[in-house]
N, CA, C and O atoms as CSV, one atom per row, in Angstrom:
chain,resi,resn,atom,element,x,y,z
A,1,MET,N,N,50.645,78.705,-26.267
A,1,MET,CA,C,50.189,79.719,-27.195
A,1,MET,C,C,48.978,79.156,-27.940
A,1,MET,O,O,49.072,78.112,-28.585
A,2,SER,N,N,47.852,79.844,-27.852
A,2,SER,CA,C,46.684,79.377,-28.584
A,2,SER,C,C,46.713,79.956,-29.998
A,2,SER,O,O,47.514,80.838,-30.309
A,3,GLU,N,N,45.844,79.453,-30.824
A,3,GLU,CA,C,45.854,79.856,-32.222
A,3,GLU,C,C,45.243,81.229,-32.465
A,3,GLU,O,O,45.514,81.833,-33.503
A,4,LYS,N,N,44.432,81.744,-31.550
A,4,LYS,CA,C,43.809,83.065,-31.686
A,4,LYS,C,C,42.960,83.132,-32.953
A,4,LYS,O,O,43.366,83.702,-33.965
A,5,ARG,N,N,41.787,82.543,-32.872
A,5,ARG,CA,C,40.871,82.438,-34.000
A,5,ARG,C,C,40.365,83.807,-34.457
A,5,ARG,O,O,39.988,84.644,-33.637
A,6,PHE,N,N,40.360,84.023,-35.772
A,6,PHE,CA,C,39.792,85.234,-36.358
A,6,PHE,C,C,38.267,85.185,-36.222
A,6,PHE,O,O,37.690,84.099,-36.162
A,7,PRO,N,N,37.607,86.351,-36.173
A,7,PRO,CA,C,36.140,86.367,-36.093
A,7,PRO,C,C,35.470,85.653,-37.272
A,7,PRO,O,O,34.409,85.050,-37.111
A,8,SER,N,N,36.083,85.721,-38.446
A,8,SER,CA,C,35.567,85.010,-39.619
A,8,SER,C,C,36.753,84.621,-40.501
A,8,SER,O,O,37.757,85.333,-40.526
A,9,PRO,N,N,36.656,83.509,-41.222
A,9,PRO,CA,C,37.763,83.064,-42.077
A,9,PRO,C,C,37.999,84.035,-43.237
A,9,PRO,O,O,37.094,84.746,-43.675
A,10,VAL,N,N,39.220,84.041,-43.709
A,10,VAL,CA,C,39.614,84.891,-44.834
A,10,VAL,C,C,40.128,83.977,-45.943
A,10,VAL,O,O,40.972,83.115,-45.699
A,11,ARG,N,N,39.627,84.160,-47.145
A,11,ARG,CA,C,40.085,83.348,-48.286
A,11,ARG,C,C,41.084,84.164,-49.102
A,11,ARG,O,O,40.798,85.282,-49.529
A,12,VAL,N,N,42.255,83.580,-49.306
A,12,VAL,CA,C,43.323,84.245,-50.049
A,12,VAL,C,C,43.855,83.318,-51.141
A,12,VAL,O,O,43.640,82.106,-51.116
A,13,LEU,N,N,44.545,83.917,-52.086
A,13,LEU,CA,C,45.169,83.142,-53.153
A,13,LEU,C,C,46.474,82.538,-52.664
A,13,LEU,O,O,47.243,83.184,-51.953
A,14,SER,N,N,46.711,81.308,-53.046
A,14,SER,CA,C,48.013,80.685,-52.839
A,14,SER,C,C,48.542,80.354,-54.226
A,14,SER,O,O,47.794,80.451,-55.199
A,15,PRO,N,N,49.804,79.966,-54.348
A,15,PRO,CA,C,50.373,79.759,-55.689
A,15,PRO,C,C,49.559,78.836,-56.605
A,15,PRO,O,O,49.506,79.077,-57.811
A,16,ASN,N,N,48.932,77.796,-56.071
A,16,ASN,CA,C,48.222,76.850,-56.933
A,16,ASN,C,C,46.718,76.811,-56.727
A,16,ASN,O,O,46.015,76.134,-57.477
A,17,SER,N,N,46.208,77.520,-55.729
A,17,SER,CA,C,44.765,77.480,-55.453
A,17,SER,C,C,44.403,78.612,-54.511
A,17,SER,O,O,45.044,79.663,-54.504
A,18,SER,N,N,43.364,78.383,-53.716
A,18,SER,CA,C,43.025,79.350,-52.682
A,18,SER,C,C,43.207,78.687,-51.324
A,18,SER,O,O,43.311,77.464,-51.225
A,19,LEU,N,N,43.245,79.490,-50.300
A,19,LEU,CA,C,43.521,79.012,-48.963
A,19,LEU,C,C,42.611,79.746,-47.985
A,19,LEU,O,O,42.331,80.931,-48.163
A,20,ILE,N,N,42.155,79.051,-46.964
A,20,ILE,CA,C,41.350,79.657,-45.910
A,20,ILE,C,C,42.254,79.931,-44.720
A,20,ILE,O,O,42.919,79.029,-44.210
A,21,VAL,N,N,42.273,81.183,-44.284
A,21,VAL,CA,C,43.052,81.600,-43.114
A,21,VAL,C,C,42.048,81.920,-42.020
A,21,VAL,O,O,41.252,82.849,-42.156
A,22,SER,N,N,42.080,81.150,-40.932
A,22,SER,CA,C,41.073,81.345,-39.883
A,22,SER,C,C,41.650,81.675,-38.510
A,22,SER,O,O,40.898,81.919,-37.567
A,23,THR,N,N,42.980,81.686,-38.389
A,23,THR,CA,C,43.612,82.018,-37.107
A,23,THR,C,C,44.829,82.916,-37.358
A,23,THR,O,O,45.323,83.020,-38.481
A,24,ALA,N,N,45.293,83.554,-36.296
A,24,ALA,CA,C,46.501,84.365,-36.409
A,24,ALA,C,C,47.691,83.477,-36.797
A,24,ALA,O,O,48.570,83.904,-37.547
A,25,TRP,N,N,47.711,82.254,-36.288
A,25,TRP,CA,C,48.789,81.330,-36.644
A,25,TRP,C,C,48.762,81.003,-38.136
A,25,TRP,O,O,49.805,81.010,-38.790
A,26,ASP,N,N,47.571,80.714,-38.678
A,26,ASP,CA,C,47.440,80.469,-40.119
A,26,ASP,C,C,47.964,81.669,-40.914
A,26,ASP,O,O,48.654,81.512,-41.921
A,27,ALA,N,N,47.623,82.861,-40.440
A,27,ALA,CA,C,48.044,84.081,-41.135
A,27,ALA,C,C,49.564,84.216,-41.130
A,27,ALA,O,O,50.158,84.561,-42.152
A,28,VAL,N,N,50.193,83.949,-39.997
A,28,VAL,CA,C,51.659,84.026,-39.918
A,28,VAL,C,C,52.287,83.014,-40.880
A,28,VAL,O,O,53.243,83.336,-41.585
A,29,GLU,N,N,51.757,81.812,-40.905
A,29,GLU,CA,C,52.281,80.792,-41.823
A,29,GLU,C,C,52.131,81.224,-43.276
A,29,GLU,O,O,53.038,81.012,-44.081
A,30,TYR,N,N,50.994,81.827,-43.619
A,30,TYR,CA,C,50.782,82.326,-44.980
A,30,TYR,C,C,51.740,83.485,-45.270
A,30,TYR,O,O,52.329,83.560,-46.348
A,31,LEU,N,N,51.886,84.380,-44.304
A,31,LEU,CA,C,52.764,85.533,-44.492
A,31,LEU,C,C,54.219,85.113,-44.696
A,31,LEU,O,O,54.963,85.808,-45.387
A,32,LYS,N,N,54.637,84.000,-44.114
A,32,LYS,CA,C,55.997,83.502,-44.333
A,32,LYS,C,C,56.230,83.140,-45.805
A,32,LYS,O,O,57.352,83.229,-46.303
A,33,ARG,N,N,55.158,82.733,-46.493
A,33,ARG,CA,C,55.247,82.339,-47.907
A,33,ARG,C,C,54.554,83.360,-48.807
A,33,ARG,O,O,54.141,83.023,-49.917
A,34,TRP,N,N,54.425,84.577,-48.351
A,34,TRP,CA,C,53.709,85.666,-49.024
A,34,TRP,C,C,54.088,85.726,-50.503
A,34,TRP,O,O,55.253,85.954,-50.828
A,35,PRO,N,N,53.121,85.526,-51.403
A,35,PRO,CA,C,53.443,85.469,-52.834
A,35,PRO,C,C,53.413,86.829,-53.540
A,35,PRO,O,O,53.229,86.889,-54.755
A,36,ALA,N,N,53.591,87.905,-52.796
A,36,ALA,CA,C,53.549,89.244,-53.383
A,36,ALA,C,C,54.688,90.079,-52.795
A,36,ALA,O,O,55.473,89.602,-51.975
A,37,LYS,N,N,54.754,91.326,-53.233
A,37,LYS,CA,C,55.768,92.237,-52.710
A,37,LYS,C,C,55.553,92.452,-51.211
A,37,LYS,O,O,54.419,92.599,-50.755
A,38,ARG,N,N,56.627,92.470,-50.465
A,38,ARG,CA,C,56.564,92.617,-49.013
A,38,ARG,C,C,56.822,94.069,-48.616
A,38,ARG,O,O,57.940,94.454,-48.275
A,39,GLY,N,N,55.762,94.852,-48.672
A,39,GLY,CA,C,55.863,96.264,-48.328
A,39,GLY,C,C,55.393,96.538,-46.910
A,39,GLY,O,O,55.379,95.647,-46.061
A,40,ARG,N,N,55.010,97.785,-46.666
A,40,ARG,CA,C,54.591,98.218,-45.338
A,40,ARG,C,C,53.382,97.431,-44.846
A,40,ARG,O,O,53.360,96.997,-43.694
A,41,ASP,N,N,52.376,97.240,-45.696
A,41,ASP,CA,C,51.164,96.508,-45.288
A,41,ASP,C,C,51.508,95.091,-44.843
A,41,ASP,O,O,50.951,94.582,-43.870
A,42,TYR,N,N,52.419,94.469,-45.557
A,42,TYR,CA,C,52.866,93.127,-45.191
A,42,TYR,C,C,53.497,93.131,-43.801
A,42,TYR,O,O,53.156,92.305,-42.954
A,43,ARG,N,N,54.416,94.065,-43.575
A,43,ARG,CA,C,55.119,94.127,-42.289
A,43,ARG,C,C,54.162,94.392,-41.131
A,43,ARG,O,O,54.297,93.802,-40.059
A,44,VAL,N,N,53.193,95.282,-41.351
A,44,VAL,CA,C,52.205,95.584,-40.307
A,44,VAL,C,C,51.373,94.336,-40.016
A,44,VAL,O,O,51.146,93.995,-38.856
A,45,ALA,N,N,50.922,93.663,-41.061
A,45,ALA,CA,C,50.108,92.456,-40.873
A,45,ALA,C,C,50.878,91.388,-40.111
A,45,ALA,O,O,50.340,90.770,-39.192
A,46,LEU,N,N,52.115,91.169,-40.480
A,46,LEU,CA,C,52.929,90.170,-39.794
A,46,LEU,C,C,53.093,90.530,-38.318
A,46,LEU,O,O,52.918,89.675,-37.450
A,47,GLN,N,N,53.423,91.775,-38.030
A,47,GLN,CA,C,53.612,92.185,-36.642
A,47,GLN,C,C,52.315,92.066,-35.847
A,47,GLN,O,O,52.330,91.606,-34.706
A,48,HIS,N,N,51.200,92.474,-36.437
A,48,HIS,CA,C,49.920,92.401,-35.735
A,48,HIS,C,C,49.506,90.960,-35.472
A,48,HIS,O,O,48.940,90.667,-34.418
A,49,CYS,N,N,49.773,90.068,-36.398
A,49,CYS,CA,C,49.435,88.654,-36.184
A,49,CYS,C,C,50.330,88.043,-35.107
A,49,CYS,O,O,49.858,87.266,-34.277
A,50,LEU,N,N,51.607,88.386,-35.116
A,50,LEU,CA,C,52.500,87.909,-34.063
A,50,LEU,C,C,52.076,88.481,-32.702
A,50,LEU,O,O,52.106,87.780,-31.690
A,51,ASP,N,N,51.685,89.745,-32.691
A,51,ASP,CA,C,51.198,90.363,-31.449
A,51,ASP,C,C,49.947,89.654,-30.933
A,51,ASP,O,O,49.786,89.478,-29.725
A,52,ALA,N,N,49.066,89.248,-31.841
A,52,ALA,CA,C,47.854,88.525,-31.433
A,52,ALA,C,C,48.219,87.189,-30.799
A,52,ALA,O,O,47.621,86.787,-29.801
A,53,LEU,N,N,49.187,86.512,-31.369
A,53,LEU,CA,C,49.618,85.238,-30.796
A,53,LEU,C,C,50.204,85.423,-29.401
A,53,LEU,O,O,50.085,84.541,-28.551
A,54,ASP,N,N,50.833,86.567,-29.170
A,54,ASP,CA,C,51.425,86.857,-27.859
A,54,ASP,C,C,50.424,87.482,-26.886
A,54,ASP,O,O,50.758,87.745,-25.731
A,55,GLY,N,N,49.190,87.719,-27.358
A,55,GLY,CA,C,48.182,88.315,-26.493
A,55,GLY,C,C,48.290,89.823,-26.368
A,55,GLY,O,O,47.665,90.414,-25.487
A,56,LEU,N,N,49.069,90.456,-27.228
A,56,LEU,CA,C,49.258,91.904,-27.176
A,56,LEU,C,C,48.270,92.662,-28.065
A,56,LEU,O,O,48.151,93.884,-27.965
A,57,ARG,N,N,47.579,91.950,-28.915
A,57,ARG,CA,C,46.621,92.543,-29.852
A,57,ARG,C,C,45.489,91.557,-30.036
A,57,ARG,O,O,45.682,90.349,-29.895
A,58,SER,N,N,44.324,92.055,-30.344
A,58,SER,CA,C,43.174,91.164,-30.514
A,58,SER,C,C,43.245,90.446,-31.867
A,58,SER,O,O,43.815,90.971,-32.823
A,59,PRO,N,N,42.664,89.247,-31.941
A,59,PRO,CA,C,42.590,88.561,-33.231
A,59,PRO,C,C,41.838,89.391,-34.273
A,59,PRO,O,O,42.164,89.336,-35.459
A,60,ARG,N,N,40.841,90.154,-33.842
A,60,ARG,CA,C,40.076,91.008,-34.770
A,60,ARG,C,C,40.991,92.063,-35.408
A,60,ARG,O,O,40.920,92.296,-36.614
A,61,ALA,N,N,41.843,92.694,-34.606
A,61,ALA,CA,C,42.767,93.704,-35.136
A,61,ALA,C,C,43.800,93.061,-36.063
A,61,ALA,O,O,44.151,93.631,-37.096
A,62,ALA,N,N,44.282,91.887,-35.695
A,62,ALA,CA,C,45.237,91.169,-36.547
A,62,ALA,C,C,44.594,90.807,-37.875
A,62,ALA,O,O,45.214,90.936,-38.930
A,63,GLN,N,N,43.357,90.356,-37.819
A,63,GLN,CA,C,42.645,90.005,-39.041
A,63,GLN,C,C,42.478,91.232,-39.933
A,63,GLN,O,O,42.662,91.145,-41.147
A,64,ALA,N,N,42.136,92.352,-39.350
A,64,ALA,CA,C,41.948,93.574,-40.134
A,64,ALA,C,C,43.237,93.947,-40.866
A,64,ALA,O,O,43.195,94.323,-42.037
A,65,SER,N,N,44.361,93.848,-40.198
A,65,SER,CA,C,45.650,94.157,-40.836
A,65,SER,C,C,45.976,93.145,-41.928
A,65,SER,O,O,46.475,93.509,-42.993
A,66,PHE,N,N,45.694,91.879,-41.659
A,66,PHE,CA,C,45.940,90.829,-42.650
A,66,PHE,C,C,45.085,91.045,-43.897
A,66,PHE,O,O,45.580,90.935,-45.019
A,67,VAL,N,N,43.814,91.349,-43.701
A,67,VAL,CA,C,42.902,91.580,-44.827
A,67,VAL,C,C,43.364,92.794,-45.635
A,67,VAL,O,O,43.351,92.758,-46.866
A,68,THR,N,N,43.766,93.853,-44.963
A,68,THR,CA,C,44.259,95.040,-45.666
A,68,THR,C,C,45.463,94.698,-46.536
A,68,THR,O,O,45.522,95.088,-47.702
A,69,ALA,N,N,46.419,93.971,-45.972
A,69,ALA,CA,C,47.614,93.594,-46.731
A,69,ALA,C,C,47.248,92.710,-47.921
A,69,ALA,O,O,47.743,92.921,-49.028
A,70,ALA,N,N,46.394,91.733,-47.698
A,70,ALA,CA,C,45.997,90.822,-48.780
A,70,ALA,C,C,45.229,91.552,-49.866
A,70,ALA,O,O,45.435,91.300,-51.054
A,71,LYS,N,N,44.359,92.442,-49.471
A,71,LYS,CA,C,43.566,93.200,-50.454
A,71,LYS,C,C,44.474,94.084,-51.300
A,71,LYS,O,O,44.346,94.109,-52.524
A,72,ARG,N,N,45.381,94.801,-50.667
A,72,ARG,CA,C,46.271,95.709,-51.416
A,72,ARG,C,C,47.250,94.954,-52.304
A,72,ARG,O,O,47.714,95.487,-53.312
A,73,ALA,N,N,47.564,93.725,-51.938
A,73,ALA,CA,C,48.456,92.893,-52.758
A,73,ALA,C,C,47.701,92.125,-53.832
A,73,ALA,O,O,48.320,91.435,-54.642
A,74,GLY,N,N,46.365,92.232,-53.856
A,74,GLY,CA,C,45.568,91.515,-54.846
A,74,GLY,C,C,45.443,90.039,-54.551
A,74,GLY,O,O,45.242,89.239,-55.465
A,75,LEU,N,N,45.558,89.659,-53.281
A,75,LEU,CA,C,45.505,88.241,-52.892
A,75,LEU,C,C,44.203,87.849,-52.220
A,75,LEU,O,O,43.994,86.670,-51.934
A,76,LEU,N,N,43.336,88.791,-51.966
A,76,LEU,CA,C,42.073,88.506,-51.301
A,76,LEU,C,C,41.053,88.003,-52.310
A,76,LEU,O,O,40.892,88.580,-53.385
A,77,ILE,N,N,40.377,86.937,-51.960
A,77,ILE,CA,C,39.352,86.390,-52.862
A,77,ILE,C,C,37.999,86.843,-52.363
A,77,ILE,O,O,36.977,86.507,-52.960
């Protein structure tokens, strides 16, 4: 399983600082420790990132879902 690099890195808030998410794998790891409410956007982002790792979805589409979830949760920098 490759990491499935995002077209561009995404900077998000973590509990003590900020974090750069540059692959679908990084996004899944961040989503496991998601510091906000886990609503629909969260679930879609997680599924899309897992799909990207499995080759069922493009890294670009996974990134778009991740960015949407982070933005709506107020975690996007």
